[in-house]
Coordinates of C-alpha atoms in Angstrom, one line a residue:
M26 CA 3.8 12.5 -20.7
L27 CA 5.5 10.9 -23.7
S28 CA 8.7 9.0 -23.4
G29 CA 10.8 6.7 -25.5
C30 CA 12.1 6.9 -29.1
S31 CA 11.4 5.5 -32.5
S32 CA 13.5 4.4 -35.4
A33 CA 13.4 6.3 -38.7
N34 CA 12.8 3.0 -40.4
K35 CA 10.1 1.5 -38.2
P36 CA 6.8 3.1 -37.0
A37 CA 6.7 3.4 -33.2
H38 CA 4.2 1.2 -31.3
T39 CA 2.4 2.9 -28.5
L40 CA 1.9 1.6 -25.0
Y41 CA -0.7 3.4 -22.9
I42 CA -0.3 3.4 -19.1
A43 CA -2.9 4.7 -16.6
Y44 CA -2.5 5.3 -12.9
P45 CA -4.8 6.8 -10.2
I46 CA -4.1 9.6 -7.7
P47 CA -6.5 10.2 -4.8
D48 CA -8.6 13.2 -5.6
N49 CA -7.4 15.2 -2.5
E50 CA -3.8 14.6 -3.6
F51 CA -4.2 15.4 -7.3
T52 CA -1.6 18.1 -7.6
Q53 CA 1.3 18.7 -10.0
S54 CA 3.8 17.6 -7.4
S55 CA 2.0 14.3 -6.8
I56 CA 1.9 13.7 -10.5
E57 CA 5.6 14.4 -10.9
Q58 CA 6.4 12.1 -8.0
R59 CA 4.6 9.2 -9.7
E60 CA 6.0 10.0 -13.1
K61 CA 9.5 9.9 -11.6
L62 CA 8.8 6.4 -10.4
I63 CA 7.2 5.2 -13.7
S64 CA 10.2 6.7 -15.6
L65 CA 12.4 4.1 -13.9
F66 CA 10.2 1.4 -15.3
N67 CA 10.1 3.1 -18.7
Q68 CA 13.9 3.3 -18.9
L69 CA 14.4 -0.4 -18.4
F70 CA 11.6 -1.3 -20.9
L71 CA 12.9 1.0 -23.6
K72 CA 16.3 -0.6 -23.6
T73 CA 14.8 -3.7 -25.2
N74 CA 11.8 -2.0 -26.9
P75 CA 13.3 1.2 -28.4
N76 CA 10.6 1.5 -31.1
T77 CA 7.9 1.9 -28.5
R78 CA 6.3 5.2 -27.4
V79 CA 5.1 5.1 -23.8
V80 CA 2.2 7.4 -22.9
T81 CA 1.3 7.8 -19.2
V82 CA -2.0 9.3 -18.0
A83 CA -2.9 10.3 -14.5
Y84 CA -6.6 9.9 -13.4
K85 CA -8.4 11.1 -10.3
S86 CA -9.2 7.9 -8.3
N87 CA -12.9 8.6 -7.8
T88 CA -13.6 9.1 -11.6
M89 CA -11.0 6.7 -13.0
I90 CA -13.3 3.7 -13.5
R91 CA -15.9 5.8 -15.3
Q92 CA -13.4 7.5 -17.5
I93 CA -11.6 4.2 -18.5
K94 CA -15.0 2.7 -19.4
E95 CA -15.7 5.7 -21.6
D96 CA -12.3 5.5 -23.2
S97 CA -12.7 1.8 -23.8
K98 CA -15.8 2.5 -25.9
L99 CA -13.6 4.5 -28.2
N100 CA -10.9 1.8 -28.2
L101 CA -8.7 4.1 -26.1
G102 CA -8.5 2.1 -22.9
P103 CA -5.1 1.6 -21.2
D104 CA -2.8 -1.3 -21.9
L105 CA -1.5 -1.2 -18.4
I106 CA -2.7 0.2 -15.1
I107 CA -0.1 0.9 -12.4
S108 CA -1.6 1.1 -8.9
T109 CA -1.8 -0.4 -5.5
N110 CA -3.0 -4.0 -5.1
S111 CA -6.2 -2.9 -3.4
H112 CA -7.1 -0.4 -6.2
L113 CA -6.4 -3.0 -8.9
R114 CA -8.7 -5.4 -7.1
Y115 CA -11.5 -2.8 -7.3
F116 CA -10.8 -2.2 -11.0
N117 CA -11.1 -5.9 -11.5
Q118 CA -14.5 -5.9 -9.8
D119 CA -15.5 -3.4 -12.5
S120 CA -14.2 -5.7 -15.3
L121 CA -11.3 -3.3 -16.2
L122 CA -8.5 -5.9 -16.0
S123 CA -7.5 -9.1 -17.7
T124 CA -5.7 -11.8 -15.7
F125 CA -2.1 -12.8 -16.6
P126 CA -1.5 -15.9 -18.8
N127 CA 0.6 -18.8 -17.5
N128 CA 0.3 -18.1 -13.8
S129 CA 3.3 -20.2 -12.7
Q130 CA 5.7 -18.2 -14.9
W131 CA 4.9 -15.1 -12.9
T132 CA 4.1 -16.3 -9.4
Q133 CA 7.3 -18.3 -8.9
Q134 CA 9.1 -15.0 -8.3
Y135 CA 6.9 -14.0 -5.4
D136 CA 6.6 -15.1 -1.8
D137 CA 3.4 -16.2 -0.3
V138 CA 2.3 -12.8 1.1
I139 CA 2.8 -11.1 -2.3
K140 CA 1.0 -14.0 -4.0
N141 CA -2.0 -13.6 -1.7
M142 CA -2.3 -10.0 -2.5
S143 CA -2.2 -10.7 -6.3
I144 CA -4.3 -13.8 -6.9
V145 CA -8.1 -13.8 -7.3
D146 CA -10.0 -17.0 -8.1
N147 CA -6.7 -18.8 -8.6
K148 CA -5.6 -16.4 -11.3
L149 CA -2.9 -13.8 -11.2
L150 CA -4.8 -10.5 -11.3
L151 CA -1.8 -8.2 -10.9
A152 CA 2.0 -8.4 -11.1
P153 CA 3.4 -6.7 -8.0
A154 CA 6.5 -4.6 -8.8
I155 CA 7.5 -2.7 -5.7
I156 CA 6.8 -2.7 -1.9
F157 CA 6.5 0.5 0.1
P158 CA 6.8 -0.8 3.7
Q159 CA 4.8 0.9 6.4
V160 CA 7.0 2.7 9.0
S161 CA 7.0 5.7 11.2
C162 CA 8.0 9.2 10.1
Y163 CA 9.1 11.6 12.8
N164 CA 10.7 15.0 13.5
N165 CA 14.1 14.2 15.0
K166 CA 14.3 17.6 16.5
T167 CA 11.5 16.8 18.9
V168 CA 11.7 12.9 19.0
K169 CA 15.2 11.7 19.8
Q170 CA 14.3 8.0 19.5
S171 CA 11.2 6.4 18.0
P172 CA 9.3 4.1 20.4
K173 CA 10.0 0.4 20.0
T174 CA 6.7 -0.7 21.6
I175 CA 3.2 0.5 21.6
Q176 CA 3.5 1.1 25.3
E177 CA 6.4 3.4 24.7
L178 CA 4.3 5.3 22.1
V179 CA 1.7 6.1 24.8
K180 CA 4.5 7.3 27.1
L181 CA 5.9 9.4 24.3
G182 CA 2.6 11.1 23.8
A183 CA 2.4 11.7 27.6
S184 CA 5.7 13.5 27.5
G185 CA 4.3 16.1 25.1
V186 CA 5.2 14.6 21.7
R187 CA 2.3 15.1 19.2
I188 CA 1.3 11.8 17.6
G189 CA -0.9 11.3 14.6
L190 CA -2.7 8.2 13.5
A191 CA -5.1 7.6 10.6
T192 CA -8.3 5.5 11.0
N193 CA -8.4 3.8 7.6
P194 CA -7.8 0.1 8.0
S195 CA -4.5 -0.2 6.1
Q196 CA -3.0 2.5 8.2
I197 CA -4.3 1.5 11.6
F198 CA -4.2 -2.3 11.5
W199 CA -0.6 -2.2 12.6
T200 CA -1.9 -1.5 16.1
A201 CA -4.1 -4.7 15.9
G202 CA -0.8 -6.6 15.5
S203 CA 0.9 -4.8 18.4
T204 CA -2.1 -5.6 20.7
G205 CA -2.2 -9.2 19.5
A206 CA -5.6 -9.0 17.7
I207 CA -4.7 -10.0 14.2
T208 CA -5.3 -13.8 14.6
E209 CA -8.8 -13.1 16.0
I210 CA -9.6 -10.6 13.2
S211 CA -8.4 -13.1 10.6
S212 CA -10.7 -15.8 12.1
L213 CA -13.8 -13.6 11.4
V214 CA -13.9 -14.8 7.8
N215 CA -15.1 -18.2 9.1
K216 CA -18.7 -18.0 10.2
K217 CA -18.2 -20.6 12.9
N218 CA -15.9 -18.2 14.7
Q219 CA -18.1 -15.1 14.6
N220 CA -20.0 -15.9 17.8
K221 CA -16.9 -16.9 19.8
P222 CA -15.5 -14.5 22.4
K223 CA -13.0 -12.0 21.0
P224 CA -10.9 -10.8 24.0
K225 CA -7.9 -9.7 21.8
I226 CA -10.1 -7.7 19.4
K227 CA -11.7 -6.0 22.5
E228 CA -8.2 -5.3 23.8
W229 CA -7.3 -3.7 20.5
I230 CA -10.5 -1.6 20.3
T231 CA -10.0 -0.6 24.0
W232 CA -6.5 0.6 23.2
L233 CA -7.7 2.7 20.3
R234 CA -10.5 4.2 22.4
Q235 CA -8.1 5.0 25.3
A236 CA -5.7 6.5 22.8
A237 CA -8.4 8.9 21.6
Y238 CA -8.7 10.2 25.1
Y239 CA -5.1 11.2 25.3
Q240 CA -4.3 14.9 24.7
N241 CA -1.4 14.3 22.4
I242 CA -2.7 11.4 20.3
S243 CA -4.9 12.6 17.4
F244 CA -6.8 10.5 14.9
Y245 CA -7.3 11.7 11.3
S246 CA -9.6 10.3 8.6
Q247 CA -7.0 10.7 5.8
Q248 CA -3.4 9.6 5.7
S249 CA -2.6 12.7 3.6
E250 CA -3.6 14.9 6.6
L251 CA -0.9 13.2 8.7
I252 CA 1.7 13.9 6.1
N253 CA 0.7 17.6 5.8
E254 CA 0.6 18.1 9.5
L255 CA 4.0 16.6 10.1
A256 CA 5.6 18.7 7.3
A257 CA 3.9 21.8 8.8
N258 CA 5.3 21.0 12.2
N259 CA 1.9 20.4 13.8
L260 CA 2.7 16.8 14.5
D261 CA 5.9 15.1 15.6
W262 CA 5.4 11.4 14.9
I263 CA 3.1 9.7 12.4
T264 CA 2.7 6.4 10.5
C265 CA 3.7 6.5 6.9
D266 CA 4.9 4.3 4.0
S267 CA 8.2 4.7 2.2
F268 CA 6.5 6.3 -0.8
Q269 CA 5.1 9.0 1.4
A270 CA 8.4 9.3 3.3
S271 CA 10.1 10.3 0.1
A272 CA 7.7 13.1 -0.4
I273 CA 8.0 14.3 3.2
K274 CA 11.8 14.2 3.0
E275 CA 11.6 16.8 0.2
K276 CA 9.8 19.2 2.6
M277 CA 11.6 18.4 5.9
G278 CA 15.0 17.4 4.8
E279 CA 17.3 16.2 7.5
Q280 CA 14.7 16.8 10.2
L281 CA 12.9 13.7 9.0
S282 CA 13.8 10.3 10.5
I283 CA 12.3 6.9 9.7
A284 CA 11.9 3.9 12.0
T285 CA 9.9 0.7 12.2
L286 CA 6.5 0.8 13.8
P287 CA 6.2 0.0 17.6
D288 CA 5.6 -3.7 18.3
G289 CA 3.7 -5.2 21.3
V290 CA 5.2 -7.0 24.2
E291 CA 4.6 -10.4 22.7
T292 CA 3.5 -9.7 19.1
K293 CA 4.8 -7.7 16.1
A294 CA 3.1 -4.7 14.5
F295 CA 1.0 -5.7 11.6
A296 CA 2.8 -3.4 9.2
W297 CA 0.7 -3.0 6.1
P298 CA 2.8 -2.4 3.1
L299 CA 1.7 -0.4 0.0
V300 CA 2.3 -2.8 -2.9
F301 CA 2.3 -1.3 -6.4
G302 CA 1.8 -3.5 -9.3
F303 CA 0.8 -3.8 -12.9
G304 CA -2.6 -4.8 -14.2
L305 CA -3.4 -5.6 -17.8
G306 CA -6.0 -3.5 -19.4
T307 CA -8.8 -5.2 -21.3
D308 CA -8.6 -3.0 -24.4
S309 CA -5.3 -4.0 -25.9
S310 CA -4.6 -5.3 -29.4
P311 CA -2.4 -8.5 -29.6
T312 CA 0.6 -6.3 -30.3
Q313 CA -0.1 -4.0 -27.4
R314 CA -0.7 -6.9 -25.0
A315 CA 2.6 -8.4 -26.0
L316 CA 4.3 -5.1 -25.3
A317 CA 2.5 -4.8 -21.9
L318 CA 3.6 -8.3 -20.9
S319 CA 7.2 -7.4 -22.0
Y320 CA 7.0 -4.2 -19.9
V321 CA 5.9 -6.2 -16.8
K322 CA 8.5 -8.9 -17.3
T323 CA 11.3 -6.4 -17.7
N324 CA 10.4 -4.7 -14.4
T325 CA 9.6 -7.7 -12.3
N326 CA 12.5 -10.0 -13.1
V327 CA 15.6 -10.2 -10.9
V328 CA 17.8 -8.0 -13.1
G329 CA 15.2 -5.3 -13.6
Q330 CA 14.3 -5.2 -9.9
R331 CA 17.9 -5.1 -8.9
Q332 CA 18.6 -2.2 -11.2
V333 CA 15.7 -0.2 -9.9
M334 CA 16.8 -0.9 -6.3
L335 CA 20.2 0.5 -7.0
R336 CA 18.7 3.8 -8.2
T337 CA 16.6 4.6 -5.2
E338 CA 16.1 3.4 -1.6
G339 CA 12.5 4.4 -1.5
F340 CA 11.1 0.9 -1.8
L341 CA 11.8 -2.8 -1.7
P342 CA 11.7 -5.4 -4.5
T343 CA 8.8 -7.8 -4.8
N344 CA 11.0 -10.5 -6.5
Q345 CA 12.1 -12.7 -3.7
A346 CA 15.4 -13.5 -5.4
V347 CA 16.6 -9.9 -5.1
D348 CA 18.7 -9.4 -1.9
I349 CA 18.9 -6.2 0.1
P350 CA 22.5 -4.9 0.2
N351 CA 24.2 -5.7 3.5
R352 CA 25.6 -2.2 3.9
S353 CA 22.2 -0.6 3.8
S354 CA 21.4 2.8 5.2
Q355 CA 19.4 3.0 8.5
T356 CA 16.4 4.0 6.4
L357 CA 16.6 0.9 4.2
K358 CA 17.2 -1.3 7.2
A359 CA 13.9 0.1 8.7
Y360 CA 12.1 -0.7 5.5
N361 CA 13.6 -4.2 5.4
H362 CA 12.7 -4.9 9.0
S363 CA 9.1 -3.6 8.5
W364 CA 8.6 -6.0 5.6
H365 CA 10.6 -9.1 6.5
T366 CA 10.2 -9.1 10.3
Q367 CA 6.8 -7.4 10.9
S368 CA 4.6 -7.9 7.8
R369 CA 5.9 -11.4 7.0
S370 CA 5.5 -12.6 10.6
Y371 CA 1.8 -12.9 9.7
L372 CA 2.1 -15.3 6.8
K373 CA -0.8 -17.5 8.0
E374 CA -3.1 -14.5 8.7
W375 CA -2.6 -12.4 5.6
P376 CA -5.0 -14.4 3.3
M377 CA -7.8 -14.1 5.7
I378 CA -7.2 -10.4 6.5
I379 CA -7.3 -9.7 2.7
Q380 CA -10.5 -11.7 2.5
Y381 CA -12.0 -9.8 5.4
L382 CA -11.4 -6.5 3.6
A383 CA -12.1 -8.0 0.2
T384 CA -14.5 -5.4 -1.1
S385 CA -14.5 -1.6 -1.0
K386 CA -17.8 -1.8 0.9
N387 CA -16.2 -3.8 3.7
Y388 CA -13.1 -1.6 3.8
L389 CA -15.2 1.6 4.0
A390 CA -17.5 0.0 6.7
I391 CA -14.5 -0.8 8.9
D392 CA -13.1 2.7 8.3
Q393 CA -16.4 4.1 9.5
I394 CA -16.5 1.9 12.6
L395 CA -13.0 3.0 13.7
T396 CA -13.8 6.6 12.9
E397 CA -16.9 6.5 15.1
L398 CA -15.0 4.7 17.8
T399 CA -12.2 7.2 18.0
S400 CA -14.7 10.1 17.8
G401 CA -16.5 8.7 20.9
N402 CA -19.8 8.0 19.0
I403 CA -19.9 4.3 19.6
S404 CA -18.7 2.2 22.6
V405 CA -15.9 -0.4 22.7
D406 CA -18.5 -3.2 22.8
G407 CA -20.4 -1.6 19.9
A408 CA -17.3 -1.4 17.8
V409 CA -16.4 -5.0 18.5
Q410 CA -19.9 -6.2 17.7
A411 CA -19.9 -4.2 14.4
L412 CA -16.5 -5.6 13.3
T413 CA -17.7 -9.1 14.2
N414 CA -21.0 -8.8 12.3
L415 CA -19.4 -7.3 9.2
R416 CA -18.9 -10.6 7.3
K417 CA -22.5 -11.7 8.2
K418 CA -23.9 -8.6 6.5
G419 CA -21.5 -9.0 3.5
K420 CA -22.7 -12.5 2.7

């Protein structure tokens, strides 16, 4: 997709932007949804860089690293990669990203949670641009009020409401918060704590195992399955993020309602936001690198973030100086509560949780453990032991 304009007197510079889409979601509608988002960034950038042509390319996630490496051999690698913080970390492990210069210039606009998601080896790896808070999406024809606690969620299922949960860590860890296990999970990065009793982790794992027994609570391996099943009226209540909620809204219309995730009796849900940011490609000329930095600066400063916020309510700004409007919609209030009251209540634990899931190998291992647990293939004690030993194996 080409956008932008060029003067008749000056040759246009070209800025190449790449972004991944999961293989099972690589459809025209998914591409259009992401292009719509990126077009907001492009519009702001082109105001001050009218002689730049912006080229965006969608890649399938599983082949993106290989394809970019091949493109880079031909000097055709991207100047910017727009993706989630976790994807950008994986790209960095494959040497596809350059860190940002002058860290403090960029990091001062972020709060501590966002910084922890962005910094590797004391260097800014990515510049977060937008937050898609994790919330619940439900059919308001069958669910009159979303549950406020995890105990109410179980009662809702017992009443006949069909509930869907995904087992991948970023989608299911909210339940670890609601059952009070996040502090113990975060302690696992310290080897000294790995042999200590883990009553809260066991309580969390026990809750997941019991939930798997219930007739109306179903576990899925892919978040995309939840979205499709809710839209097809095969589920009534699921977890989602605000990016996914926008796509569901197009299918369900006014039947879709959005609320914060259920908390525990004493602890908040560990709502895991989807954070999209900009990573600098390694294959840029000095001119293209300057354009890439200008693109990022335009879209992460206070003015740029505020302008994007006014055009859509699908996400929150990463720049901590941008305020959420007081007269927000119920949906925006749910997003705001998810991020500021739930996610940010774990300021101390976030760095260790990110470290615990630092590599794709660890992430996939936890995903597998939770899938086996909710399928009945391993016991509660076996799952607790496997989660506890994960860091030992990873070292």
